[in-house]
Amino acid sequence: MRVTAEYEPLGGVGSPVFPPTVKITETDSAGYLLEPRYVGGAREDVVLLDQRQSQANRCEAALLDAVQRGEVFVPHLALETESVGVAVRVTSLDAPHRSRDAYFRDAVDADGVAFDRTEAGLALRDASAGDVSAYLRLVPSDLAYGVWDSHRKRRIQVKIPRAYSSEMIGVAPLIGVRAAGRVDRFNLTGETVEVTESGWAPAAGGKPAKGAKTAKMSALGHGMIPPSEGLGGVSVTALQRSATLSFAQLAALRFGPLDEELAATGRALVAAIALLGDRLAFASHALHLRSGCDLMLVGERVEWVLRGRDGRPGVEALEVASPQKALALFEVALERARAAGLEWAREPVVVRPNASLQQAIDKSYVIAGIGEAESE
């Protein structure tokens, strides 16, 4: 299954868009990800606007939003707690390493049992390349977007390749520059001040007391910052997104003792989840990637990639371009999987942090400034 889409910047073709900034190893400075590719049969330089990992995260976020709106339910894990009066929630749809994230490794259930020793935790931990049925039952989106159990040191770690892959590029990028600085209307000087728990104050006599904690005014957000040259985005001739759903990877999934009918409907269900995530995330006419990168959809094709009668690849339009149609397809796939015997949860597996993780979360919230002042 393949999706190809063309976009243009909100400001029109040629107006700058801002790719993600990365550290370039050769120069040890900030830059963009550039590489040569063949585009339309011709060699072109391209800039990566959104990588595979980021695109998958956007699909997962869209699925989670749909779950929270009550439009659909996809089984997942959820770590829930509270810190300094603020509700905290992390799910396998937004954790960095999905269901195998350290947040869940360091969690306990309502009875204080370590998650990896609970029924759900053991099922996921004991999964293998020959039997990922626990993932289908508890965290099926992991089978679409890929997962690696790298935080649990075992001789054999579960490593499931992604079946869904998507990325966005800009063609023939011209890298722009911009000046970044700060104008202080009062032109506060850059002197050193004394810092206390209650705030900061100019040093008496202009010289900080011995042993006092100090800081520059510029570090506190005051004073002039002379303009300096920085990255100014890119101007490109075309913006393209390409997404694929590999049925070869889905066919490689093994479900242990499950009969072939249930396994087949399970693979179809994973495909339907991947397609639904794509449509929820990218079917809109407008797309916001990051600050300075707002795009408009100008053309899109959703296709089956088939082998024709002559043995050569061919394509056929797939009539599920809207989120509504993708949701209807998902519901059909789920109904068939359930009829074949799939156990499909109606609520997430909820855990809470263990004492060490809770302490770390509390410390993070206090350092981040979400303490008494913010919660009052």
mmCIF file of C-alpha atoms in Angstrom:
data_model
loop_
_atom_site.group_PDB
_atom_site.id
_atom_site.type_symbol
_atom_site.label_atom_id
_atom_site.label_comp_id
_atom_site.label_asym_id
_atom_site.label_seq_id
_atom_site.Cartn_x
_atom_site.Cartn_y
_atom_site.Cartn_z
ATOM 1 C CA MET A 1 0.000 0.000 0.000
ATOM 2 C CA ARG A 2 1.424 3.378 -0.923
ATOM 3 C CA VAL A 3 0.547 7.027 -0.296
ATOM 4 C CA THR A 4 2.184 9.830 -2.272
ATOM 5 C CA ALA A 5 1.327 13.470 -1.621
ATOM 6 C CA GLU A 6 2.450 16.892 -2.779
ATOM 7 C CA TYR A 7 2.399 20.012 -0.609
ATOM 8 C CA GLU A 8 3.249 23.663 -0.869
ATOM 9 C CA PRO A 9 4.198 26.162 1.834
ATOM 10 C CA LEU A 10 1.431 28.247 3.337
ATOM 11 C CA GLY A 11 3.165 31.317 1.887
ATOM 12 C CA GLY A 12 3.220 29.853 -1.618
ATOM 13 C CA VAL A 13 5.696 27.904 -3.727
ATOM 14 C CA GLY A 14 9.249 29.029 -3.050
ATOM 15 C CA SER A 15 8.561 30.667 0.317
ATOM 16 C CA PRO A 16 10.847 29.317 3.052
ATOM 17 C CA VAL A 17 9.988 26.352 5.246
ATOM 18 C CA PHE A 18 11.952 25.230 8.272
ATOM 19 C CA PRO A 19 13.251 21.625 8.459
ATOM 20 C CA PRO A 20 14.313 20.130 11.800
ATOM 21 C CA THR A 21 17.705 21.417 12.964
ATOM 22 C CA VAL A 22 20.378 18.830 13.713
ATOM 23 C CA LYS A 23 24.016 18.910 14.783
ATOM 24 C CA ILE A 24 26.258 18.337 11.751
ATOM 25 C CA THR A 25 29.184 16.120 12.773
ATOM 26 C CA GLU A 26 31.667 17.452 10.214
ATOM 27 C CA THR A 27 31.301 21.088 11.248
ATOM 28 C CA ASP A 28 30.033 20.612 14.840
ATOM 29 C CA SER A 29 27.353 23.197 14.103
ATOM 30 C CA ALA A 30 23.606 23.325 13.515
ATOM 31 C CA GLY A 31 22.334 22.406 10.062
ATOM 32 C CA TYR A 32 19.737 20.536 8.028
ATOM 33 C CA LEU A 33 19.724 16.937 6.778
ATOM 34 C CA LEU A 34 20.650 17.037 3.079
ATOM 35 C CA GLU A 35 21.270 14.176 0.665
ATOM 36 C CA PRO A 36 21.148 13.362 -3.063
ATOM 37 C CA ARG A 37 18.274 11.265 -4.444
ATOM 38 C CA TYR A 38 16.613 10.403 -7.725
ATOM 39 C CA VAL A 39 13.375 12.353 -8.045
ATOM 40 C CA GLY A 40 11.326 11.728 -11.175
ATOM 41 C CA GLY A 41 14.308 9.928 -12.716
ATOM 42 C CA ALA A 42 16.685 12.864 -12.220
ATOM 43 C CA ARG A 43 19.375 13.267 -9.573
ATOM 44 C CA GLU A 44 18.374 15.987 -7.121
ATOM 45 C CA ASP A 45 19.513 17.296 -3.783
ATOM 46 C CA VAL A 46 16.779 16.991 -1.153
ATOM 47 C CA VAL A 47 16.285 18.126 2.432
ATOM 48 C CA LEU A 48 14.497 15.929 4.966
ATOM 49 C CA LEU A 49 11.502 17.817 6.342
ATOM 50 C CA ASP A 50 10.192 15.003 8.538
ATOM 51 C CA GLN A 51 11.843 11.652 9.187
ATOM 52 C CA ARG A 52 10.257 8.220 9.519
ATOM 53 C CA GLN A 53 10.342 8.249 13.313
ATOM 54 C CA SER A 54 8.630 11.629 13.470
ATOM 55 C CA GLN A 55 5.972 10.667 10.919
ATOM 56 C CA ALA A 56 5.167 7.495 12.886
ATOM 57 C CA ASN A 57 4.872 9.577 16.069
ATOM 58 C CA ARG A 58 2.381 11.868 14.315
ATOM 59 C CA CYS A 59 0.253 8.850 13.383
ATOM 60 C CA GLU A 60 0.377 7.525 16.943
ATOM 61 C CA ALA A 61 -0.581 10.946 18.332
ATOM 62 C CA ALA A 62 -3.528 11.085 15.918
ATOM 63 C CA LEU A 63 -4.660 7.605 17.003
ATOM 64 C CA LEU A 64 -4.386 8.591 20.667
ATOM 65 C CA ASP A 65 -6.424 11.754 20.028
ATOM 66 C CA ALA A 66 -9.127 9.637 18.349
ATOM 67 C CA VAL A 67 -9.134 7.269 21.332
ATOM 68 C CA GLN A 68 -9.496 10.195 23.751
ATOM 69 C CA ARG A 69 -12.361 11.585 21.676
ATOM 70 C CA GLY A 70 -14.106 8.216 21.913
ATOM 71 C CA GLU A 71 -14.119 7.637 18.144
ATOM 72 C CA VAL A 72 -12.137 4.404 18.284
ATOM 73 C CA PHE A 73 -10.275 2.231 20.760
ATOM 74 C CA VAL A 74 -6.862 0.714 20.145
ATOM 75 C CA PRO A 75 -5.449 -1.304 23.085
ATOM 76 C CA HIS A 76 -2.445 0.373 24.716
ATOM 77 C CA LEU A 77 -0.558 0.819 27.975
ATOM 78 C CA ALA A 78 -1.021 3.914 30.140
ATOM 79 C CA LEU A 79 1.113 5.129 33.035
ATOM 80 C CA GLU A 80 -0.902 7.523 35.196
ATOM 81 C CA THR A 81 0.113 9.522 38.247
ATOM 82 C CA GLU A 82 0.076 13.001 39.751
ATOM 83 C CA SER A 83 2.923 15.377 40.544
ATOM 84 C CA VAL A 84 2.667 18.687 42.435
ATOM 85 C CA GLY A 85 -1.058 18.700 41.732
ATOM 86 C CA VAL A 86 -0.664 18.090 37.986
ATOM 87 C CA ALA A 87 -2.043 14.958 36.293
ATOM 88 C CA VAL A 88 0.696 13.027 34.457
ATOM 89 C CA ARG A 89 -0.033 10.436 31.774
ATOM 90 C CA VAL A 90 2.245 8.548 29.382
ATOM 91 C CA THR A 91 0.949 5.887 26.989
ATOM 92 C CA SER A 92 2.545 3.358 24.674
ATOM 93 C CA LEU A 93 1.256 5.565 21.833
ATOM 94 C CA ASP A 94 3.418 8.522 22.902
ATOM 95 C CA ALA A 95 6.290 7.003 24.922
ATOM 96 C CA PRO A 96 9.674 7.131 23.130
ATOM 97 C CA HIS A 97 10.046 3.333 22.970
ATOM 98 C CA ARG A 98 6.339 2.505 22.802
ATOM 99 C CA SER A 99 5.262 -0.433 25.012
ATOM 100 C CA ARG A 100 8.882 -1.357 25.750
ATOM 101 C CA ASP A 101 9.728 2.044 27.191
ATOM 102 C CA ALA A 102 11.521 2.424 30.524
ATOM 103 C CA TYR A 103 8.446 4.232 31.870
ATOM 104 C CA PHE A 104 6.610 0.900 31.824
ATOM 105 C CA ARG A 105 9.613 -1.123 32.940
ATOM 106 C CA ASP A 106 9.726 1.100 36.057
ATOM 107 C CA ALA A 107 5.989 0.910 36.725
ATOM 108 C CA VAL A 108 3.805 -1.126 39.082
ATOM 109 C CA ASP A 109 0.158 -2.155 39.006
ATOM 110 C CA ALA A 110 -2.499 -1.194 41.562
ATOM 111 C CA ASP A 111 -1.220 -3.874 43.948
ATOM 112 C CA GLY A 112 2.396 -2.704 43.723
ATOM 113 C CA VAL A 113 3.518 -5.594 41.483
ATOM 114 C CA ALA A 114 6.242 -4.641 39.015
ATOM 115 C CA PHE A 115 4.730 -4.308 35.538
ATOM 116 C CA ASP A 116 7.099 -6.897 34.030
ATOM 117 C CA ARG A 117 5.732 -9.422 36.544
ATOM 118 C CA THR A 118 2.067 -8.741 35.834
ATOM 119 C CA GLU A 119 0.064 -10.864 33.417
ATOM 120 C CA ALA A 120 0.294 -8.236 30.654
ATOM 121 C CA GLY A 121 3.952 -7.442 31.360
ATOM 122 C CA LEU A 122 4.997 -11.093 31.335
ATOM 123 C CA ALA A 123 3.108 -11.729 28.101
ATOM 124 C CA LEU A 124 4.909 -8.871 26.340
ATOM 125 C CA ARG A 125 8.289 -9.735 27.845
ATOM 126 C CA ASP A 126 8.029 -13.413 26.896
ATOM 127 C CA ALA A 127 7.054 -12.638 23.295
ATOM 128 C CA SER A 128 9.455 -13.808 20.596
ATOM 129 C CA ALA A 129 9.920 -13.565 16.854
ATOM 130 C CA GLY A 130 7.848 -16.729 16.583
ATOM 131 C CA ASP A 131 4.980 -15.465 18.724
ATOM 132 C CA VAL A 132 3.972 -11.793 18.925
ATOM 133 C CA SER A 133 0.348 -12.587 19.734
ATOM 134 C CA ALA A 134 0.643 -10.641 23.026
ATOM 135 C CA TYR A 135 1.426 -7.506 21.024
ATOM 136 C CA LEU A 136 -1.607 -8.066 18.807
ATOM 137 C CA ARG A 137 -3.801 -8.359 21.880
ATOM 138 C CA LEU A 138 -2.304 -5.633 24.109
ATOM 139 C CA VAL A 139 -0.430 -3.088 21.920
ATOM 140 C CA PRO A 140 -1.233 -3.804 18.240
ATOM 141 C CA SER A 141 0.057 -0.422 17.044
ATOM 142 C CA ASP A 142 3.592 -1.592 17.960
ATOM 143 C CA LEU A 143 3.302 -4.153 15.154
ATOM 144 C CA ALA A 144 2.580 -1.351 12.675
ATOM 145 C CA TYR A 145 5.255 1.131 13.788
ATOM 146 C CA GLY A 146 7.939 -1.247 15.053
ATOM 147 C CA VAL A 147 9.395 -1.791 18.497
ATOM 148 C CA TRP A 148 12.634 -2.960 20.109
ATOM 149 C CA ASP A 149 12.876 -4.223 23.679
ATOM 150 C CA SER A 150 16.276 -2.568 24.222
ATOM 151 C CA HIS A 151 15.748 -1.612 27.878
ATOM 152 C CA ARG A 152 15.394 -5.183 29.126
ATOM 153 C CA LYS A 153 18.656 -7.086 29.061
ATOM 154 C CA ARG A 154 17.870 -10.540 27.765
ATOM 155 C CA ARG A 155 19.725 -12.950 25.558
ATOM 156 C CA ILE A 156 16.944 -12.661 23.000
ATOM 157 C CA GLN A 157 15.274 -9.255 22.739
ATOM 158 C CA VAL A 158 12.066 -8.647 20.812
ATOM 159 C CA LYS A 159 12.786 -6.540 17.739
ATOM 160 C CA ILE A 160 9.832 -5.948 15.408
ATOM 161 C CA PRO A 161 10.553 -3.943 12.214
ATOM 162 C CA ARG A 162 8.110 -1.232 11.198
ATOM 163 C CA ALA A 163 5.502 -2.196 8.615
ATOM 164 C CA TYR A 164 4.427 1.432 8.099
ATOM 165 C CA SER A 165 6.986 3.972 6.917
ATOM 166 C CA SER A 166 6.580 7.603 5.868
ATOM 167 C CA GLU A 167 8.805 10.621 5.290
ATOM 168 C CA MET A 168 8.664 14.134 3.824
ATOM 169 C CA ILE A 169 11.303 15.813 1.663
ATOM 170 C CA GLY A 170 11.893 19.134 -0.057
ATOM 171 C CA VAL A 171 13.443 19.067 -3.535
ATOM 172 C CA ALA A 172 16.388 21.236 -4.672
ATOM 173 C CA PRO A 173 16.718 23.171 -1.392
ATOM 174 C CA LEU A 174 18.263 26.623 -1.244
ATOM 175 C CA ILE A 175 19.356 27.275 2.337
ATOM 176 C CA GLY A 176 18.453 30.705 3.669
ATOM 177 C CA VAL A 177 19.873 32.785 6.492
ATOM 178 C CA ARG A 178 18.315 35.047 9.072
ATOM 179 C CA ALA A 179 19.563 37.333 11.804
ATOM 180 C CA ALA A 180 18.660 36.487 15.381
ATOM 181 C CA GLY A 181 19.108 38.896 18.272
ATOM 182 C CA ARG A 182 17.331 40.688 21.107
ATOM 183 C CA VAL A 183 16.471 44.338 21.537
ATOM 184 C CA ASP A 184 16.071 45.511 25.153
ATOM 185 C CA ARG A 185 14.055 48.765 25.181
ATOM 186 C CA PHE A 186 15.745 49.853 28.422
ATOM 187 C CA ASN A 187 19.156 48.590 27.303
ATOM 188 C CA LEU A 188 19.831 46.980 30.685
ATOM 189 C CA THR A 189 23.523 46.435 31.204
ATOM 190 C CA GLY A 190 25.115 43.012 31.264
ATOM 191 C CA GLU A 191 26.394 43.278 34.825
ATOM 192 C CA THR A 192 26.675 40.393 37.242
ATOM 193 C CA VAL A 193 23.890 40.163 39.844
ATOM 194 C CA GLU A 194 23.289 38.141 42.999
ATOM 195 C CA VAL A 195 20.718 35.331 42.810
ATOM 196 C CA THR A 196 18.694 34.115 45.802
ATOM 197 C CA GLU A 197 15.708 31.816 46.303
ATOM 198 C CA SER A 198 13.399 34.826 46.149
ATOM 199 C CA GLY A 199 14.871 36.174 42.916
ATOM 200 C CA TRP A 200 17.832 38.373 41.968
ATOM 201 C CA ALA A 201 19.183 41.811 42.890
ATOM 202 C CA PRO A 202 22.039 44.057 41.780
ATOM 203 C CA ALA A 203 25.137 43.526 43.889
ATOM 204 C CA ALA A 204 25.625 46.106 46.610
ATOM 205 C CA GLY A 205 28.386 48.471 45.568
ATOM 206 C CA GLY A 206 28.500 46.815 42.159
ATOM 207 C CA LYS A 207 30.494 43.816 43.432
ATOM 208 C CA PRO A 208 28.860 40.514 44.522
ATOM 209 C CA ALA A 209 29.455 39.403 48.085
ATOM 210 C CA LYS A 210 31.969 36.636 48.606
ATOM 211 C CA GLY A 211 30.324 33.217 48.201
ATOM 212 C CA ALA A 212 27.111 34.655 46.737
ATOM 213 C CA LYS A 213 25.433 32.867 43.848
ATOM 214 C CA THR A 214 25.708 35.058 40.771
ATOM 215 C CA ALA A 215 24.506 35.288 37.197
ATOM 216 C CA LYS A 216 24.837 37.594 34.217
ATOM 217 C CA MET A 217 21.836 39.734 33.338
ATOM 218 C CA SER A 218 21.860 38.130 29.884
ATOM 219 C CA ALA A 219 21.401 34.702 31.497
ATOM 220 C CA LEU A 220 18.265 36.061 33.200
ATOM 221 C CA GLY A 221 16.778 37.237 29.901
ATOM 222 C CA HIS A 222 17.731 40.919 30.138
ATOM 223 C CA GLY A 223 20.019 43.100 28.069
ATOM 224 C CA MET A 224 20.876 43.473 24.398
ATOM 225 C CA ILE A 225 21.915 40.524 22.215
ATOM 226 C CA PRO A 226 23.647 41.641 19.002
ATOM 227 C CA PRO A 227 22.118 40.091 15.846
ATOM 228 C CA SER A 228 23.991 37.063 14.534
ATOM 229 C CA GLU A 229 23.555 34.924 11.440
ATOM 230 C CA GLY A 230 21.431 31.792 11.805
ATOM 231 C CA LEU A 231 19.661 29.212 9.687
ATOM 232 C CA GLY A 232 16.812 30.759 7.744
ATOM 233 C CA GLY A 233 14.939 27.719 6.466
ATOM 234 C CA VAL A 234 14.957 26.443 2.888
ATOM 235 C CA SER A 235 13.261 27.331 -0.367
ATOM 236 C CA VAL A 236 12.376 24.247 -2.452
ATOM 237 C CA THR A 237 10.820 23.481 -5.818
ATOM 238 C CA ALA A 238 8.562 20.723 -4.445
ATOM 239 C CA LEU A 239 7.420 19.235 -1.128
ATOM 240 C CA GLN A 240 6.637 15.525 -1.175
ATOM 241 C CA ARG A 241 5.464 12.877 1.270
ATOM 242 C CA SER A 242 5.841 9.182 0.572
ATOM 243 C CA ALA A 243 4.349 6.503 2.834
ATOM 244 C CA THR A 244 4.242 2.731 2.464
ATOM 245 C CA LEU A 245 2.633 -0.150 4.294
ATOM 246 C CA SER A 246 4.621 -3.333 3.736
ATOM 247 C CA PHE A 247 2.460 -6.435 3.435
ATOM 248 C CA ALA A 248 5.684 -8.450 3.214
ATOM 249 C CA GLN A 249 6.539 -7.328 6.763
ATOM 250 C CA LEU A 250 3.004 -8.071 7.947
ATOM 251 C CA ALA A 251 3.270 -11.554 6.424
ATOM 252 C CA ALA A 252 6.471 -12.097 8.435
ATOM 253 C CA LEU A 253 4.612 -11.630 11.739
ATOM 254 C CA ARG A 254 4.172 -14.911 13.591
ATOM 255 C CA PHE A 255 1.524 -15.529 16.248
ATOM 256 C CA GLY A 256 2.595 -18.805 17.800
ATOM 257 C CA PRO A 257 -0.309 -21.174 18.512
ATOM 258 C CA LEU A 258 -2.984 -18.981 16.898
ATOM 259 C CA ASP A 259 -4.693 -20.674 13.972
ATOM 260 C CA GLU A 260 -4.077 -19.289 10.501
ATOM 261 C CA GLU A 261 -7.507 -17.659 10.189
ATOM 262 C CA LEU A 262 -6.946 -15.596 13.344
ATOM 263 C CA ALA A 263 -3.375 -14.815 12.291
ATOM 264 C CA ALA A 264 -4.572 -13.589 8.881
ATOM 265 C CA THR A 265 -7.291 -11.412 10.368
ATOM 266 C CA GLY A 266 -4.736 -10.126 12.904
ATOM 267 C CA ARG A 267 -2.381 -9.028 10.128
ATOM 268 C CA ALA A 268 -5.284 -7.322 8.349
ATOM 269 C CA LEU A 269 -6.176 -5.528 11.585
ATOM 270 C CA VAL A 270 -2.614 -4.222 11.988
ATOM 271 C CA ALA A 271 -2.760 -2.967 8.395
ATOM 272 C CA ALA A 272 -6.061 -1.222 9.128
ATOM 273 C CA ILE A 273 -4.543 0.454 12.223
ATOM 274 C CA ALA A 274 -1.595 1.728 10.165
ATOM 275 C CA LEU A 275 -3.869 3.067 7.441
ATOM 276 C CA LEU A 276 -6.171 4.703 10.000
ATOM 277 C CA GLY A 277 -3.219 6.403 11.705
ATOM 278 C CA ASP A 278 -2.004 7.741 8.366
ATOM 279 C CA ARG A 279 -5.404 9.115 7.409
ATOM 280 C CA LEU A 280 -6.018 10.689 10.820
ATOM 281 C CA ALA A 281 -2.605 12.371 10.747
ATOM 282 C CA PHE A 282 -2.286 13.395 7.103
ATOM 283 C CA ALA A 283 -5.642 13.491 5.288
ATOM 284 C CA SER A 284 -6.296 17.110 6.264
ATOM 285 C CA HIS A 285 -5.727 19.882 3.718
ATOM 286 C CA ALA A 286 -3.421 21.667 6.188
ATOM 287 C CA LEU A 287 -0.379 20.224 7.968
ATOM 288 C CA HIS A 288 1.669 21.811 10.763
ATOM 289 C CA LEU A 289 5.075 20.180 11.193
ATOM 290 C CA ARG A 290 6.786 22.784 13.397
ATOM 291 C CA SER A 291 7.223 26.526 13.745
ATOM 292 C CA GLY A 292 7.788 27.978 10.293
ATOM 293 C CA CYS A 293 6.672 24.810 8.519
ATOM 294 C CA ASP A 294 2.943 25.029 7.809
ATOM 295 C CA LEU A 295 1.940 23.268 4.589
ATOM 296 C CA MET A 296 -1.087 22.874 2.327
ATOM 297 C CA LEU A 297 -1.976 19.612 0.590
ATOM 298 C CA VAL A 298 -2.235 20.102 -3.186
ATOM 299 C CA GLY A 299 -2.413 16.487 -4.381
ATOM 300 C CA GLU A 300 -2.517 12.943 -3.008
ATOM 301 C CA ARG A 301 -2.762 9.342 -4.201
ATOM 302 C CA VAL A 302 -3.589 6.325 -2.031
ATOM 303 C CA GLU A 303 -2.860 3.113 -3.946
ATOM 304 C CA TRP A 304 -2.535 -0.633 -3.852
ATOM 305 C CA VAL A 305 0.790 -1.706 -5.337
ATOM 306 C CA LEU A 306 -0.022 -4.932 -7.203
ATOM 307 C CA ARG A 307 1.659 -7.398 -9.500
ATOM 308 C CA GLY A 308 0.025 -7.193 -12.906
ATOM 309 C CA ARG A 309 -0.774 -10.075 -15.211
ATOM 310 C CA ASP A 310 2.546 -9.546 -16.975
ATOM 311 C CA GLY A 311 4.386 -9.897 -13.647
ATOM 312 C CA ARG A 312 5.286 -6.213 -13.453
ATOM 313 C CA PRO A 313 4.202 -3.948 -10.613
ATOM 314 C CA GLY A 314 1.031 -1.994 -11.121
ATOM 315 C CA VAL A 315 -1.093 0.335 -9.033
ATOM 316 C CA GLU A 316 -4.782 0.602 -8.285
ATOM 317 C CA ALA A 317 -6.516 3.443 -6.476
ATOM 318 C CA LEU A 318 -7.593 2.613 -2.921
ATOM 319 C CA GLU A 319 -10.895 4.194 -1.916
ATOM 320 C CA VAL A 320 -10.068 4.883 1.734
ATOM 321 C CA ALA A 321 -8.541 8.332 1.425
ATOM 322 C CA SER A 322 -10.738 9.898 4.144
ATOM 323 C CA PRO A 323 -10.420 9.206 7.892
ATOM 324 C CA GLN A 324 -14.089 8.140 7.930
ATOM 325 C CA LYS A 325 -13.514 5.429 5.321
ATOM 326 C CA ALA A 326 -10.326 4.288 7.043
ATOM 327 C CA LEU A 327 -12.252 4.039 10.323
ATOM 328 C CA ALA A 328 -14.977 1.988 8.623
ATOM 329 C CA LEU A 329 -12.307 -0.355 7.246
ATOM 330 C CA PHE A 330 -10.761 -0.667 10.711
ATOM 331 C CA GLU A 331 -14.134 -1.603 12.212
ATOM 332 C CA VAL A 332 -14.634 -4.315 9.578
ATOM 333 C CA ALA A 333 -11.131 -5.687 10.234
ATOM 334 C CA LEU A 334 -11.735 -5.683 13.997
ATOM 335 C CA GLU A 335 -15.091 -7.437 13.629
ATOM 336 C CA ARG A 336 -13.527 -10.198 11.533
ATOM 337 C CA ALA A 337 -10.612 -10.636 13.950
ATOM 338 C CA ARG A 338 -12.985 -10.878 16.896
ATOM 339 C CA ALA A 339 -15.105 -13.412 15.021
ATOM 340 C CA ALA A 340 -11.938 -15.456 14.513
ATOM 341 C CA GLY A 341 -11.259 -15.407 18.276
ATOM 342 C CA LEU A 342 -9.165 -12.303 18.964
ATOM 343 C CA GLU A 343 -9.359 -10.969 22.533
ATOM 344 C CA TRP A 344 -9.649 -7.185 22.131
ATOM 345 C CA ALA A 345 -9.504 -5.037 25.257
ATOM 346 C CA ARG A 346 -11.901 -2.157 25.789
ATOM 347 C CA GLU A 347 -9.694 -0.316 28.289
ATOM 348 C CA PRO A 348 -5.927 0.347 28.438
ATOM 349 C CA VAL A 349 -3.639 -1.522 30.811
ATOM 350 C CA VAL A 350 -3.097 1.151 33.491
ATOM 351 C CA VAL A 351 -0.014 1.257 35.731
ATOM 352 C CA ARG A 352 1.648 3.835 37.950
ATOM 353 C CA PRO A 353 5.318 4.760 38.564
ATOM 354 C CA ASN A 354 7.317 2.855 41.140
ATOM 355 C CA ALA A 355 8.738 4.892 44.025
ATOM 356 C CA SER A 356 11.995 5.763 42.229
ATOM 357 C CA LEU A 357 10.305 6.861 39.026
ATOM 358 C CA GLN A 358 7.715 8.882 40.958
ATOM 359 C CA GLN A 359 10.514 10.672 42.786
ATOM 360 C CA ALA A 360 12.260 11.440 39.494
ATOM 361 C CA ILE A 361 9.021 12.756 37.970
ATOM 362 C CA ASP A 362 8.393 14.981 41.014
ATOM 363 C CA LYS A 363 11.926 16.360 40.824
ATOM 364 C CA SER A 364 11.529 17.063 37.105
ATOM 365 C CA TYR A 365 8.304 18.978 37.655
ATOM 366 C CA VAL A 366 9.803 21.060 40.465
ATOM 367 C CA ILE A 367 12.918 21.888 38.415
ATOM 368 C CA ALA A 368 10.723 22.755 35.440
ATOM 369 C CA GLY A 369 8.957 25.306 37.615
ATOM 370 C CA ILE A 370 5.611 23.527 37.806
ATOM 371 C CA GLY A 371 5.432 23.846 41.544
ATOM 372 C CA GLU A 372 3.342 25.715 44.040
ATOM 373 C CA ALA A 373 3.243 28.976 42.059
ATOM 374 C CA GLU A 374 1.943 27.276 38.925
ATOM 375 C CA SER A 375 -0.585 25.038 40.625
ATOM 376 C CA GLU A 376 -2.147 27.762 42.792
#
